Coordinates of C-alpha atoms (C1' of nucleotides) in Angstrom, one line a residue:
Chain A
M1 CA -0.3 -23.6 23.7
R2 CA -1.0 -20.5 21.7
L3 CA -3.5 -17.6 21.5
N4 CA -5.0 -15.8 24.5
I5 CA -4.5 -12.4 22.8
G6 CA -7.0 -10.5 24.9
G7 CA -5.8 -12.0 28.2
V8 CA -3.9 -10.2 30.8
M9 CA -0.4 -11.7 30.6
S10 CA 1.2 -8.4 31.6
V11 CA 3.5 -8.2 34.6
K12 CA 6.8 -8.2 32.7
H13 CA 6.8 -7.8 28.9
S14 CA 5.8 -11.2 27.7
T15 CA 7.1 -12.6 24.4
Q16 CA 3.6 -12.0 22.9
H17 CA 3.7 -8.4 24.0
K18 CA 7.2 -7.8 22.7
I19 CA 6.2 -9.3 19.3
L20 CA 3.1 -7.1 19.1
D21 CA 5.0 -4.0 19.9
A22 CA 7.7 -4.6 17.4
A23 CA 5.2 -5.8 14.8
Q24 CA 3.0 -2.7 15.0
T25 CA 6.0 -0.4 14.6
L26 CA 7.4 -2.2 11.6
F27 CA 4.0 -2.7 10.0
A28 CA 3.1 1.0 10.4
E29 CA 6.5 2.0 8.9
T30 CA 6.9 -0.5 6.1
G31 CA 3.5 -2.1 5.5
F32 CA 2.5 -5.7 6.1
T33 CA 4.0 -7.4 3.1
D34 CA 7.3 -5.5 3.3
T35 CA 7.8 -6.4 6.9
S36 CA 9.3 -9.9 7.5
L37 CA 8.8 -12.0 10.6
R38 CA 12.6 -11.9 10.9
Q39 CA 12.6 -8.2 11.2
I40 CA 9.9 -8.4 13.8
T41 CA 11.5 -11.1 16.0
S42 CA 14.9 -9.5 15.7
M43 CA 13.5 -6.1 16.9
A44 CA 11.5 -7.9 19.6
E45 CA 14.6 -9.9 20.6
V46 CA 12.6 -13.1 20.5
N47 CA 13.0 -16.3 18.6
L48 CA 11.7 -16.5 15.0
A49 CA 9.5 -19.5 15.8
S50 CA 7.7 -17.7 18.6
V51 CA 5.5 -15.8 16.2
N52 CA 4.0 -18.9 14.7
Y53 CA 3.9 -20.4 18.2
H54 CA 1.9 -17.6 19.8
F55 CA -0.1 -16.3 16.9
G56 CA -0.3 -19.2 14.4
S57 CA 0.8 -17.2 11.3
K58 CA 1.8 -13.9 10.1
K59 CA -1.8 -13.2 8.9
E60 CA -3.1 -13.8 12.4
L61 CA -0.4 -11.6 13.9
I62 CA -1.5 -8.8 11.7
Q63 CA -5.1 -9.2 13.0
A64 CA -3.9 -9.4 16.5
V65 CA -2.0 -6.1 16.2
L66 CA -5.1 -4.4 14.9
Q67 CA -7.4 -6.0 17.4
R68 CA -5.4 -4.5 20.3
Y69 CA -6.6 -1.1 19.2
L70 CA -10.0 -2.0 17.7
V71 CA -11.3 -3.6 20.9
V72 CA -10.6 -0.3 22.6
L73 CA -11.7 2.1 19.9
M74 CA -14.8 0.5 18.5
P75 CA -16.9 0.2 21.7
R76 CA -16.0 3.8 22.5
L77 CA -17.1 4.9 19.1
D78 CA -20.2 2.9 19.3
Q79 CA -21.1 4.5 22.6
E80 CA -20.6 8.0 21.1
F81 CA -22.6 7.2 18.1
T82 CA -25.4 5.8 20.2
R83 CA -25.4 8.9 22.4
L84 CA -25.6 11.2 19.4
L85 CA -28.4 9.2 17.8
A86 CA -30.4 9.5 21.0
V87 CA -30.7 13.3 21.0
Q88 CA -33.8 14.9 19.6
Q89 CA -32.7 17.3 16.9
P90 CA -30.1 16.1 14.4
N91 CA -26.4 16.9 15.1
S92 CA -24.3 19.0 12.9
L93 CA -21.7 17.3 10.7
S94 CA -18.8 18.8 12.6
Q95 CA -20.4 17.5 15.9
V96 CA -20.6 14.0 14.4
L97 CA -17.0 14.1 13.2
S98 CA -15.7 15.5 16.4
V99 CA -16.7 12.4 18.3
F100 CA -13.8 10.6 16.7
V101 CA -11.2 12.8 18.3
K102 CA -11.3 11.6 21.9
P103 CA -11.7 7.9 21.3
L104 CA -8.8 8.1 18.8
L105 CA -6.5 10.0 21.2
E106 CA -7.3 7.6 24.0
L107 CA -5.5 4.9 21.9
N108 CA -2.4 6.6 23.3
K109 CA -3.2 4.9 26.5
V110 CA -3.1 1.5 24.8
H111 CA 0.4 2.2 23.7
Q112 CA 2.7 5.2 23.2
N113 CA 1.8 6.9 20.0
G114 CA -1.1 4.4 19.8
A115 CA -3.4 6.8 17.9
R116 CA -0.9 7.4 15.1
I117 CA 0.2 3.8 14.9
F118 CA -3.4 2.6 14.7
L119 CA -4.4 5.0 12.0
Q120 CA -1.2 4.1 10.0
L121 CA -2.1 0.4 10.4
L122 CA -5.6 1.1 9.3
G123 CA -4.3 2.8 6.2
R124 CA -2.0 -0.1 5.5
G125 CA -4.9 -2.4 6.0
Y126 CA -6.8 -0.7 3.2
T127 CA -4.1 -0.1 0.8
D128 CA -2.0 -3.2 1.1
V129 CA -3.8 -6.1 -0.6
Q130 CA -4.6 -8.1 2.5
G131 CA -8.1 -9.1 1.5
H132 CA -8.6 -10.7 4.8
L133 CA -8.4 -7.4 6.6
R134 CA -11.3 -5.8 4.7
W135 CA -13.4 -8.8 5.6
F136 CA -12.2 -8.7 9.2
F137 CA -13.2 -5.0 9.6
N138 CA -16.6 -5.4 8.0
H139 CA -17.4 -8.6 9.8
H140 CA -16.6 -7.3 13.3
Y141 CA -17.4 -3.7 13.1
G142 CA -19.9 -3.2 10.3
R143 CA -22.7 -2.4 12.7
V144 CA -20.9 0.4 14.3
L145 CA -20.1 2.1 11.1
D146 CA -23.8 1.9 10.0
K147 CA -24.6 4.2 12.9
L148 CA -22.1 6.7 11.6
V149 CA -23.7 6.7 8.2
L150 CA -27.1 7.3 9.8
L151 CA -25.7 10.2 11.7
V152 CA -24.1 11.8 8.7
Q153 CA -27.4 11.3 6.8
Q154 CA -29.3 13.2 9.5
A155 CA -26.7 16.0 9.5
C156 CA -26.9 16.4 5.7
P157 CA -30.5 15.6 4.8
D158 CA -30.1 17.1 1.4
L159 CA -27.3 14.7 0.4
P160 CA -28.6 11.8 -1.8
P161 CA -27.6 8.4 -0.3
S162 CA -25.3 7.6 -3.2
E163 CA -23.5 10.9 -3.0
L164 CA -23.1 10.3 0.8
F165 CA -21.6 6.9 0.1
W166 CA -19.0 8.3 -2.2
R167 CA -18.1 11.2 0.1
L168 CA -17.7 9.0 3.1
H169 CA -15.3 6.8 1.1
F170 CA -13.5 9.9 -0.1
S171 CA -13.1 10.9 3.5
L172 CA -11.9 7.5 4.5
G173 CA -9.3 7.9 1.8
T174 CA -8.2 11.3 3.1
V175 CA -7.7 9.9 6.6
V176 CA -6.1 6.7 5.6
F177 CA -3.7 8.1 3.1
T178 CA -2.7 10.9 5.3
M179 CA -1.9 8.5 8.1
A180 CA -0.1 6.1 5.8
S181 CA 2.3 8.8 4.7
N182 CA 2.1 10.6 8.0
E183 CA 5.8 10.4 8.8
A184 CA 6.9 11.8 5.5
L185 CA 4.4 14.6 5.6
A186 CA 5.2 15.6 9.2
E187 CA 8.9 15.8 8.3
I188 CA 8.2 18.1 5.3
A189 CA 5.9 20.2 7.3
E190 CA 8.5 20.7 10.0
A191 CA 11.2 21.4 7.5
D192 CA 9.2 23.8 5.3
F193 CA 7.0 25.6 7.9
N194 CA 9.0 25.0 11.1
E195 CA 5.9 23.5 12.5
K196 CA 6.0 20.5 14.8
V197 CA 2.9 18.4 14.0
D198 CA 1.7 15.5 16.1
I199 CA -1.2 13.2 15.5
E200 CA -3.6 15.4 17.4
G201 CA -2.6 18.3 15.2
V202 CA -3.3 16.3 12.1
I203 CA -6.7 15.1 13.3
L204 CA -7.7 18.6 14.2
R205 CA -6.7 19.9 10.8
L206 CA -8.7 17.1 9.2
L207 CA -12.0 18.0 10.9
P208 CA -12.9 21.3 9.2
Y209 CA -11.5 19.9 5.9
L210 CA -13.8 16.9 6.1
S211 CA -16.8 18.8 7.4
A212 CA -16.7 21.2 4.5
A213 CA -16.0 18.4 2.0
I214 CA -18.9 16.1 3.0
A215 CA -21.4 18.9 3.2
A216 CA -20.3 20.4 -0.1
P217 CA -23.1 21.4 -2.5
V218 CA -24.0 18.6 -4.9
A219 CA -23.0 19.4 -8.5
T220 CA -25.9 19.6 -10.8
V221 CA -25.8 17.9 -14.2
T222 CA -25.5 21.3 -16.0
Q223 CA -22.6 22.3 -13.7
L224 CA -20.9 19.1 -14.5
S225 CA -21.2 19.2 -18.2
H226 CA -20.1 22.8 -18.1
T227 CA -17.1 22.1 -16.0
A228 CA -15.8 19.3 -18.2
P229 CA -17.1 19.6 -21.7
A230 CA -16.8 17.3 -24.6
M231 CA -14.0 14.7 -24.3
A232 CA -15.8 11.4 -24.9
S233 CA -14.2 8.7 -22.6
E234 CA -13.2 5.5 -24.2
G235 CA -12.8 3.9 -20.8
R236 CA -14.9 0.9 -19.6
Chain B
M1 CA 20.2 -4.0 -26.2
R2 CA 17.8 -2.5 -23.8
L3 CA 15.8 0.7 -23.1
N4 CA 14.3 2.9 -25.8
I5 CA 11.1 3.3 -23.9
G6 CA 9.8 6.4 -25.6
G7 CA 10.6 5.1 -29.0
V8 CA 8.1 4.1 -31.6
M9 CA 8.4 0.4 -31.8
S10 CA 4.6 -0.1 -32.4
V11 CA 3.5 -2.0 -35.5
K12 CA 2.7 -5.3 -33.7
H13 CA 2.8 -5.4 -30.0
S14 CA 6.4 -5.6 -29.1
T15 CA 7.7 -7.5 -26.1
Q16 CA 8.3 -4.3 -24.3
H17 CA 4.8 -3.2 -25.0
K18 CA 3.3 -6.4 -23.8
I19 CA 5.3 -6.3 -20.6
L20 CA 4.2 -2.7 -19.9
D21 CA 0.6 -3.6 -20.5
A22 CA 0.6 -6.6 -18.2
A23 CA 2.7 -4.9 -15.6
Q24 CA 0.4 -1.8 -15.3
T25 CA -2.6 -4.0 -14.9
L26 CA -1.1 -6.2 -12.2
F27 CA 0.6 -3.3 -10.4
A28 CA -2.6 -1.4 -10.3
E29 CA -4.5 -4.4 -8.9
T30 CA -2.0 -5.8 -6.5
G31 CA 0.6 -3.2 -5.9
F32 CA 4.2 -3.2 -6.8
T33 CA 5.7 -5.4 -4.2
D34 CA 3.0 -8.0 -4.3
T35 CA 3.3 -8.4 -8.1
S36 CA 6.0 -10.7 -9.2
L37 CA 7.9 -10.6 -12.5
R38 CA 6.7 -14.1 -13.1
Q39 CA 3.1 -13.0 -12.9
I40 CA 3.8 -10.2 -15.3
T41 CA 5.7 -12.2 -17.9
S42 CA 3.2 -15.0 -17.6
M43 CA 0.3 -12.6 -18.3
A44 CA 2.3 -10.9 -21.1
E45 CA 3.2 -14.3 -22.5
V46 CA 6.9 -13.4 -22.8
N47 CA 10.0 -14.9 -21.2
L48 CA 10.8 -14.1 -17.7
A49 CA 14.3 -12.8 -18.5
S50 CA 12.9 -10.3 -21.0
V51 CA 12.0 -7.9 -18.2
N52 CA 15.6 -7.6 -17.1
Y53 CA 16.7 -7.5 -20.7
H54 CA 14.4 -4.7 -21.8
F55 CA 14.1 -2.7 -18.6
G56 CA 17.1 -3.7 -16.5
S57 CA 15.3 -4.3 -13.3
K58 CA 11.9 -4.5 -11.7
K59 CA 12.4 -1.0 -10.2
E60 CA 13.1 0.4 -13.6
L61 CA 10.0 -1.4 -15.0
I62 CA 7.9 0.3 -12.4
Q63 CA 9.2 3.7 -13.4
A64 CA 8.7 2.9 -17.1
V65 CA 5.1 2.0 -16.5
L66 CA 4.5 5.3 -14.8
Q67 CA 6.5 7.3 -17.3
R68 CA 4.2 6.2 -20.1
Y69 CA 1.5 8.2 -18.5
L70 CA 3.5 11.0 -16.9
V71 CA 5.1 12.1 -20.2
V72 CA 1.6 12.6 -21.6
L73 CA -0.1 14.1 -18.5
M74 CA 2.5 16.4 -17.0
P75 CA 3.2 18.6 -20.0
R76 CA -0.6 18.9 -20.5
L77 CA -1.0 19.9 -16.9
D78 CA 1.9 22.3 -17.1
Q79 CA 0.4 24.0 -20.1
E80 CA -3.0 24.4 -18.3
F81 CA -1.4 25.7 -15.1
T82 CA 0.7 28.2 -17.1
R83 CA -2.4 29.3 -19.0
L84 CA -4.3 29.9 -15.7
L85 CA -1.4 31.7 -14.2
A86 CA -1.3 34.1 -17.1
V87 CA -4.8 35.5 -16.6
Q88 CA -5.2 38.8 -14.8
Q89 CA -7.6 38.1 -11.8
P90 CA -7.1 35.0 -9.8
N91 CA -9.0 31.9 -10.7
S92 CA -11.5 30.3 -8.5
L93 CA -10.6 27.1 -6.8
S94 CA -13.0 25.0 -8.8
Q95 CA -11.6 26.5 -12.0
V96 CA -8.2 25.4 -10.9
L97 CA -9.2 21.9 -10.0
S98 CA -11.2 21.5 -13.2
V99 CA -8.1 21.7 -15.3
F100 CA -7.2 18.2 -14.1
V101 CA -10.3 16.6 -15.7
K102 CA -9.4 16.8 -19.4
P103 CA -5.7 15.9 -19.2
L104 CA -6.6 13.0 -17.0
L105 CA -9.3 11.7 -19.2
E106 CA -7.0 12.0 -22.2
L107 CA -4.9 9.3 -20.6
N108 CA -7.6 7.0 -22.0
K109 CA -5.9 7.6 -25.3
V110 CA -2.6 6.2 -24.1
H111 CA -4.3 3.0 -23.1
Q112 CA -7.8 1.7 -22.5
N113 CA -8.8 2.8 -19.0
G114 CA -5.6 4.7 -18.9
A115 CA -6.9 7.4 -16.5
R116 CA -8.1 4.9 -14.0
I117 CA -5.0 2.8 -14.2
F118 CA -2.7 5.8 -13.9
L119 CA -4.4 7.1 -10.8
Q120 CA -4.3 3.7 -9.3
L121 CA -0.6 3.4 -10.0
L122 CA -0.1 6.9 -8.5
G123 CA -1.8 5.7 -5.4
R124 CA 0.4 2.6 -5.2
G125 CA 3.4 4.8 -5.7
Y126 CA 2.6 6.8 -2.7
T127 CA 1.4 4.0 -0.4
D128 CA 3.7 1.2 -1.2
V129 CA 7.1 1.9 0.3
Q130 CA 9.1 2.3 -3.0
G131 CA 11.1 5.2 -1.8
H132 CA 12.6 5.6 -5.3
L133 CA 9.2 6.6 -6.7
R134 CA 8.8 9.6 -4.4
W135 CA 12.2 10.8 -5.5
F136 CA 11.3 10.1 -9.1
F137 CA 8.1 12.2 -9.0
N138 CA 9.6 15.1 -7.3
H139 CA 12.8 15.2 -9.3
H140 CA 11.0 15.1 -12.7
Y141 CA 7.8 17.0 -12.0
G142 CA 8.3 19.1 -8.9
R143 CA 8.3 22.3 -11.0
V144 CA 4.8 21.6 -12.4
L145 CA 3.3 20.9 -9.1
D146 CA 4.8 24.2 -7.7
K147 CA 2.6 26.0 -10.2
L148 CA -0.5 24.2 -8.9
V149 CA 0.4 25.3 -5.3
L150 CA 0.7 28.9 -6.6
L151 CA -2.7 28.7 -8.3
V152 CA -4.4 27.3 -5.2
Q153 CA -2.7 30.0 -3.1
Q154 CA -4.1 32.7 -5.4
A155 CA -7.6 31.1 -5.3
C156 CA -7.5 30.9 -1.5
P157 CA -5.6 33.9 -0.3
D158 CA -6.8 33.6 3.3
L159 CA -5.3 30.1 3.6
P160 CA -2.0 30.0 5.5
P161 CA 0.7 28.2 3.5
S162 CA 1.1 25.4 6.0
E163 CA -2.7 24.8 6.0
L164 CA -2.6 24.7 2.3
F165 CA 0.2 22.2 2.3
W166 CA -1.8 19.9 4.5
R167 CA -5.0 20.3 2.6
L168 CA -3.4 19.6 -0.7
H169 CA -2.0 16.4 0.7
F170 CA -5.3 15.5 2.2
S171 CA -6.7 15.9 -1.3
L172 CA -4.0 13.8 -2.9
G173 CA -5.0 11.1 -0.4
T174 CA -8.7 11.4 -1.3
V175 CA -7.9 11.0 -5.0
V176 CA -5.3 8.3 -4.6
F177 CA -7.2 6.1 -2.1
T178 CA -10.4 6.4 -4.1
M179 CA -8.7 5.2 -7.2
A180 CA -6.8 2.5 -5.4
S181 CA -10.1 1.0 -4.2
N182 CA -12.0 2.2 -7.2
E183 CA -13.0 -1.2 -8.4
A184 CA -14.5 -2.3 -5.1
L185 CA -16.3 1.1 -4.6
A186 CA -17.8 1.1 -8.1
E187 CA -19.1 -2.4 -7.5
I188 CA -20.8 -1.5 -4.2
A189 CA -22.2 1.7 -5.7
E190 CA -23.7 -0.3 -8.6
A191 CA -25.2 -2.9 -6.3
D192 CA -26.5 -0.6 -3.6
F193 CA -27.6 2.4 -5.7
N194 CA -28.0 0.8 -9.1
E195 CA -25.7 3.4 -10.4
K196 CA -23.1 2.7 -13.1
V197 CA -20.0 4.8 -12.3
D198 CA -17.0 5.1 -14.5
I199 CA -13.8 7.0 -13.9
E200 CA -15.2 10.2 -15.3
G201 CA -18.1 10.0 -12.9
V202 CA -15.8 9.6 -10.0
I203 CA -13.6 12.5 -11.0
L204 CA -16.7 14.7 -11.4
R205 CA -17.9 13.7 -8.0
L206 CA -14.5 14.6 -6.5
L207 CA -14.5 18.1 -7.8
P208 CA -17.1 19.8 -5.6
Y209 CA -15.9 17.7 -2.7
L210 CA -12.3 18.8 -3.0
S211 CA -13.3 22.4 -3.8
A212 CA -15.2 22.7 -0.6
A213 CA -12.6 20.9 1.4
I214 CA -9.6 22.9 0.4
A215 CA -11.5 26.2 0.8
A216 CA -12.9 25.3 4.2
P217 CA -12.7 27.9 6.9
V218 CA -9.6 27.5 9.0
A219 CA -10.3 26.4 12.5
T220 CA -9.2 28.9 15.1
V221 CA -7.3 27.9 18.2
T222 CA -10.3 28.4 20.4
Q223 CA -12.5 26.3 18.1
L224 CA -10.0 23.6 18.2
S225 CA -9.6 23.5 22.0
H226 CA -13.4 23.6 22.3
T227 CA -13.9 20.8 19.8
A228 CA -11.5 18.5 21.5
P229 CA -11.1 19.4 25.1
A230 CA -8.8 18.0 27.9
M231 CA -7.3 14.7 27.0
A232 CA -3.6 15.3 27.4
S233 CA -1.8 13.2 24.7
E234 CA 1.0 11.1 25.8
G235 CA 2.2 10.6 22.2
R236 CA 5.6 11.7 20.8
Chain C
dT1 C1' 23.9 -15.8 -48.7
dT2 C1' 26.7 -14.5 -45.1
dT3 C1' 27.4 -12.4 -40.9
dA4 C1' 26.8 -9.9 -36.9
dA5 C1' 23.8 -8.0 -33.8
dA6 C1' 19.5 -8.2 -31.3
dT7 C1' 16.3 -10.9 -29.0
dT8 C1' 14.3 -14.9 -26.9
dC9 C1' 14.5 -19.0 -24.2
dA10 C1' 15.1 -22.6 -20.5
dA11 C1' 17.7 -23.3 -16.8
dA12 C1' 20.0 -22.1 -12.9
dC13 C1' 21.7 -19.1 -9.0
dG14 C1' 21.6 -17.0 -4.7
dT15 C1' 18.7 -14.9 -1.4
dA16 C1' 14.9 -14.2 1.6
dC17 C1' 10.8 -15.6 3.1
dA18 C1' 7.0 -18.1 6.2
dT19 C1' 6.6 -22.2 8.4
dT20 C1' 7.9 -26.6 10.7
dT21 C1' 10.5 -29.6 13.6
dC22 C1' 12.2 -31.3 17.7
dA23 C1' 15.2 -31.1 21.5
dA24 C1' 16.3 -28.1 25.3
dA25 C1' 14.9 -25.0 28.9
dC26 C1' 11.6 -23.4 31.9
dA27 C1' 7.7 -23.1 34.9
dT28 C1' 4.2 -25.3 37.9
dG29 C1' 1.4 -28.2 40.6
dC30 C1' 1.8 -32.4 43.2
Chain D
dG1 C1' 12.0 -33.5 43.5
dC2 C1' 9.7 -35.2 40.2
dA3 C1' 6.5 -35.1 36.4
dT4 C1' 3.9 -32.4 33.2
dG5 C1' 2.7 -28.9 30.4
dT6 C1' 4.4 -24.6 28.4
dT7 C1' 7.7 -21.9 26.1
dT8 C1' 12.0 -21.1 23.8
dG9 C1' 15.9 -22.2 20.7
dA10 C1' 18.7 -23.5 16.7
dA11 C1' 18.3 -25.6 12.6
dA12 C1' 16.1 -27.2 8.5
dT13 C1' 12.3 -27.3 4.9
dG14 C1' 10.2 -25.9 1.0
dT15 C1' 8.7 -22.1 -1.7
dA16 C1' 9.0 -17.8 -4.2
dC17 C1' 11.5 -14.2 -5.6
dG18 C1' 14.7 -11.0 -8.7
dT19 C1' 18.4 -11.7 -11.4
dT20 C1' 22.1 -13.9 -14.3
dT21 C1' 23.8 -17.0 -17.8
dG22 C1' 24.8 -18.9 -22.2
dA23 C1' 23.1 -21.2 -25.9
dA24 C1' 19.4 -21.0 -29.5
dT25 C1' 16.9 -18.3 -32.4
dT26 C1' 15.3 -14.4 -35.0
dT27 C1' 16.3 -10.1 -37.3
dA28 C1' 18.4 -7.1 -40.5
dA29 C1' 22.2 -5.3 -42.8
dA30 C1' 26.1 -6.2 -46.1

DNA sequence: TTTAAATTCAAACGTACATTTCAAACATGC
DNA sequence: GCATGTTTGAAATGTACGTTTGAATTTAAA
């Protein structure tokens, strides 16, 4: 029989567990498409067929790897969002963004380096094609993210909804890309600035950056046309 | 014989040209690894073997696709950077970032939707594994980007170099991710806000966002430890 | 027109992949 | 200890890939 992903197999590292551990590492490093089941089962020291036996397919394995973190993270985030929404006066933007920090870092309890690995996987999920992952995210966790939008809206009442939409996606891009190339960046940072940077360091560097970015003054039409004059686009 | 990428074959669409056009579209949509030469040659309506005949390998095709834009964009950027570096008093951050707009939009002359396609390809180049592309970028255009760093440094003299390093990469992520998912975002924006958005619109929305982000106040140690208290990380 | 090079073409090659198969090993409750 | 259900194992299947080949065709110079 197969499945039973959420169940408590535990005790000694089961085959499922070994597969998940190897898969997340390789997926985070190399992306989903560029990681083969043979690499995974070889690193996990299990038989090739066991992936399809336990998870059904590679696609479902990918989702299982993400689920392990999402089922921990999203309820925590939901709880934080709900708490912030309950207070009387609106929260500041940096307050809103700060609630990500603890839940994310608690992913380190799920697995060593869990926070980094999860964010890398999230990045892969958005940049690799993997259409099923986008659907997967929205279908399961769309409600939670709606609360985030509401909170940011309250924190930045002057921001038009469409501008807020774009800026939240800009911010998602910042996080996701940073995490996808995290290893390379951390290496360079260490070599060039002699600065050891862990995932917590990166997250804390992101906060002021994103706070300022999302709350930036909206460019007026005159400013825009002055900044980038002439140049008729042929595009679209 | 093969190669002669920069040459003026023109007249009627040559096989090389047709391959490049099809390849850039598919690469931008699906990424490098997930696009097969068979898809490309089928869309281009040329023989499968012609890719290897004209470009040598898939890897070299990828580089050729990018080169078509880079050879136009980078000298233009270099010229703008040099101009800004020549003026007496330092430029503001938004002045520095604004110089990207025109050179980018001029890529629409290289090919229809060239600016969007190039930025999407750039994103793929950073997020897909493709180690050779990172080397390719740095080797050919590292000098130009050094000037950008210098300009931003002058515009934000209070920013420590390591902080600047991270923020520039955050910004790269913002741009690259936005462009990679540009199509999906533009669709949503149009559906939800009845707002037609082209590549120029996105770029102009990015400017104030990035300006504010890069110039954000640097979080002090006390601020950091207050924002995210306790929670000892087990990571790394 | 002849000739040689450049290009196209259909076919094949070798490799790697996800997935399936089915027998063997293992565990578990009776 | 036997029988039953679960998990593993080695091997094979079929598909898709990048690349190579060599003959056919087109191009362009002599």
